[in-house]
C-alpha cells in the first residue's frame, strides 16, 4: 500500500530513490557557501530520460520541489537543497552518446564529466573548449546549468558558445528538443541559450549536443612576473592593444602567490608581486607568444624563457589554486567581471575597501575576460562579528564591480548565495520578466525554487 | 482636434511620422518573397529612444501592430507590413555611441550600418565579425533581430556570439537593459540571446553593445577549382579533418559559376565544376593556408598560386553573388543548414529533386557551417503552374534538410515566408512555449505579429 508521495516514487523507481541519511546529507549541498542547512527528503539517481520524466510527472502531481544537480561542484549554492525538495542527481546519466568527428559535434548525457568528454574528443583531434576549474569532476549538464566559464573562454567563449542543442524535460515531464545539430540555426526563439545558465529553474537538461573545437597543433605558454598588480594589469591591456588573442590569460596577485608558495613550497612571491600567465595556441602560437613576450618585456616583466616548461606547470597550479576548496561563511570566493580597461581601478578600490573592513583579500582573474575571483576571508576564531565584516566587504565588492560597469557574476551563476545582489544589477522590469518566463516553464514553481532569479 | 490614433501620433511626433504614399510603399516590405502586398498605415522614423517609447506607448494604447525594421535587407519577410500595422524604422538612429578600444567593445544605435561599424572599429585594429552579404547596407539592429550570419561565422560565430548587451523598448514602452558590458556574465536568464533573432516580436532593440574582435594581422585566401561538387565538398571535410580553421569557407556549384560568368564575363565554369574559396587569418594564416593547399591539391584541386590576388577577387564576387537580388514568387533563395558531413548527400538529393520538379537550381554554401543557400527558380513566363512546382521543390528541399539532421533556416530567420516550415522542425510543445514567451513580452500581440514563431 502506498502511503506518501515519496513511497509512490520509490515504488515506481525502486532502483533510483535513496532516503539513506548519508545520501541525504551528501547530496544536500554543492560547493557554494550555505546560508542554512536543509536536507532533501530523498535523492533520486536518474538513469534514463524516462526516469527524469517520471520524476517530474510525480513532482508535478504532488507539487514537490526538484533540485537537479550534476557533480555538485557549483560555487553559488544553485544545487543546495531547499525546504521539502528532492534532489535529482544526473550523475549516472554519463554516457557519451556519440562523437561526430566530421561534424565536429558530440552528443552527451548530462552526467558526462567535462574531462571525460575532452579525453574522448582528443582521439579525434578535437576538444570541448569550456574548462571550468572543476573540469576534472564537473558534469556537462552542470556546466550547461551554470553556463560555466573557465580559462580558455578568453579565446573560445563560454559554455553557451559551445552548446548547439538540448533535450530538456519540462516541469510536467514533457520532453522537448531545442536548438539544432548544425553550427548555425535561427528557427524560433533561442531556447537553448535561455536554458543555458538557468540553473535548473526552467527544466531538466537530459541531453546536450555540443560543438567541438580543433585541438591546437601548437601551444606556447609564458609566465611573466611583474613588480606589482597594476603593472601586470597594464600587461593585460598591452596584449590587447597589440591585438594578439591568447587562449588563456590569467592574472594572480601577490597574496595568491604567497598562498601558492605556502601550499607548494615554491618561491613565486619572491620573484614578483604579481604573475601573468599567457597561453597561445594554434598555427600562430609561436608568433603570438613572441609578440606577447616583446610587449611584456617592454613593460619590465620577467618572462620565462622560451622552451621552459615552468609556465605550463604554473598554469596547472593556477587551475587548481581555488576550485578544490569549499567556501563557507568565513571565506568566500567572489566572481565579478568588469570591463578589461577597469581591472586596475577595480582592484585598487577593492584593496582599499578590504583594508577598511579588516578583511583578507587575494585575487586571481581570468584577465582576458575581465573576470575576477577575489577571495575574502576572516579568521574563523573571530566568530560572528567577523562574518558581518566579511559580508559588508562582499557587498561592497559587488557594488563596486557594478559601479565600474561590471556584473555580479562572471561565470559561477547566481544560485542561492548571490540572490541578494541580483536586484542591484537588474531592474524591476527585468526581474519581473524573468519571473514570468519561469512561470511559462514552471507554473507550479517546483523547479529549483528560490534560485537564479529573484522571485 | 485629434481624430484618429494616427492623428494623435502625428501630433505627438510630427517630425517622425510619414503617411506619404511613396513612403508607405517603400517601407511596406523587406527583401524576402512577398505572399501578399500590404501597406502600413504610417511609417515612423524614430530618432531617439524616447521616440520609440512614445510609439510603443501609443501602440499599446490603441492596440496597433508595430513592425520594426532597419534597412529592410532581410530575406524572410520579417519586416513585411501586416494588416493595420505601422512601420517603425530605426534607420535614423545611426550613431556609433562609443568604441572602447581597451574593452574591445562598441555601443551603437540600432540603425548603424554594419560596414560603418567595421570602418570605425578598424581605426582601432578591431572588427565587428558578423558579415552578412548585406553588410554594406544592413543595420546592426536588423542583424540582431535576425541573428544574422555571414561568411566569417565559420571562425567567429554569428551575431549572437558578438552581442553582449541590449537596450530594448518593450511593448508597453518600458525601457530595459539586458546582458552586460563585460565578455562574461551569467546574472539571470539570457534575455540578450532570447532577443537576438526574435525578429522584433519581443521588443524593439534601441541600443546594442557588441564585442569586437582583432583585425587579423595577416590574411591568406585560396581558390580551389574541383571537377565537381562532390569533390569540392570532400575538400570541405578534408580541411576539417586536418583540423585547420578557416575564417571563410565558401562552396559554389557549377551553375553558380556559370551565373557569375554570365554577369562578369569570367571563365570560372571552364576552370572547374565547383569552386571552394578558403580564407585563413591571424598569426597562423600563412601556415594554415599552406596546410589547406596541401590537402586540396592532394584531392586533385586546381588551387590558385600563393600571392595571386585572384582568390580575394573571387571572395568579393561571392559576397555579392546573391544578396543584391530581390526574390519573388518565381525565384527563391533558400537558407537551410545540415551537419557538415551531410553536405554531399544533401546536395545530391537536392539535385535529383530539382530535376524531378523541373526547377532550376544553383547552390552556394557557407560550407564551414554546413549552411546552404540553394536558389530555385522557374521561368516567369510559365506562370502560376511553375510557381506551384517551385513551391513543391522548396517544401521538399526543406523537408530533406530536416531529414538530414538540419534546420529550416541557418541565418536568414523565419520571418513570414518560412513560417509554413517551422512546425516541421519544432514540436507542438516548443511552438507553444514560444507563444507563451511572446505573451510575456507582448501580451497584446502588437509586436510584429505573424512573424518568427507559429502563433
Tab-separated table of N, CA and C in Angstrom, chain B residues 96 112-122 128 130-132 134-140 143:
chain	number	residue	atom	x	y	z
B	96	UNK	N	27.137	55.765	-33.783
B	96	UNK	CA	28.035	54.909	-33.008
B	96	UNK	C	28.291	55.649	-31.704
B	112	UNK	N	22.846	51.824	-37.066
B	112	UNK	CA	24.218	51.885	-37.587
B	112	UNK	C	24.407	50.766	-38.610
B	113	UNK	N	24.980	51.140	-39.750
B	113	UNK	CA	25.238	50.161	-40.807
B	113	UNK	C	26.414	49.269	-40.400
B	114	UNK	N	26.280	47.999	-40.638
B	114	UNK	CA	27.313	47.024	-40.295
B	114	UNK	C	28.694	47.476	-40.791
B	115	UNK	N	28.771	47.872	-42.046
B	115	UNK	CA	30.065	48.275	-42.621
B	115	UNK	C	30.618	49.530	-41.949
B	116	UNK	N	29.722	50.431	-41.541
B	116	UNK	CA	30.184	51.662	-40.885
B	116	UNK	C	30.814	51.340	-39.526
B	117	UNK	N	30.215	50.401	-38.825
B	117	UNK	CA	30.814	49.995	-37.545
B	117	UNK	C	32.189	49.394	-37.790
B	118	UNK	N	32.301	48.599	-38.856
B	118	UNK	CA	33.600	47.997	-39.150
B	118	UNK	C	34.644	49.040	-39.532
B	119	UNK	N	34.224	50.042	-40.288
B	119	UNK	CA	35.158	51.107	-40.653
B	119	UNK	C	35.660	51.820	-39.402
B	120	UNK	N	34.735	52.116	-38.495
B	120	UNK	CA	35.128	52.824	-37.265
B	120	UNK	C	36.013	51.942	-36.389
B	121	UNK	N	35.663	50.653	-36.310
B	121	UNK	CA	36.431	49.736	-35.452
B	121	UNK	C	37.840	49.540	-35.996
B	122	UNK	N	37.957	49.534	-37.337
B	122	UNK	CA	39.255	49.266	-37.970
B	122	UNK	C	40.300	50.299	-37.560
B	128	UNK	N	34.095	44.190	-36.307
B	128	UNK	CA	32.850	43.561	-35.889
B	128	UNK	C	32.680	42.356	-36.803
B	130	UNK	N	30.536	39.575	-37.471
B	130	UNK	CA	29.467	39.069	-38.355
B	130	UNK	C	29.314	39.920	-39.621
B	131	UNK	N	29.364	39.264	-40.756
B	131	UNK	CA	29.395	39.968	-42.041
B	131	UNK	C	28.397	39.376	-43.037
B	132	UNK	N	27.092	39.587	-42.784
B	132	UNK	CA	26.117	39.113	-43.776
B	132	UNK	C	26.415	39.734	-45.143
B	134	UNK	N	24.766	41.436	-46.865
B	134	UNK	CA	24.223	42.792	-46.893
B	134	UNK	C	25.020	43.768	-46.039
B	135	UNK	N	26.237	43.410	-45.650
B	135	UNK	CA	26.933	44.221	-44.630
B	135	UNK	C	27.113	45.684	-45.028
B	136	UNK	N	27.087	45.967	-46.313
B	136	UNK	CA	27.293	47.367	-46.724
B	136	UNK	C	26.068	48.230	-46.502
B	137	UNK	N	24.904	47.608	-46.325
B	137	UNK	CA	23.716	48.444	-46.093
B	137	UNK	C	22.825	47.967	-44.942
B	138	UNK	N	23.045	46.732	-44.473
B	138	UNK	CA	22.172	46.279	-43.380
B	138	UNK	C	22.625	46.900	-42.057
B	139	UNK	N	21.684	46.963	-41.122
B	139	UNK	CA	21.954	47.639	-39.856
B	139	UNK	C	22.247	46.630	-38.751
B	140	UNK	N	22.947	47.099	-37.728
B	140	UNK	CA	23.236	46.223	-36.582
B	140	UNK	C	21.924	45.789	-35.917
B	143	UNK	N	20.575	43.100	-37.959
B	143	UNK	CA	21.423	41.916	-37.762
B	143	UNK	C	21.074	41.215	-36.449
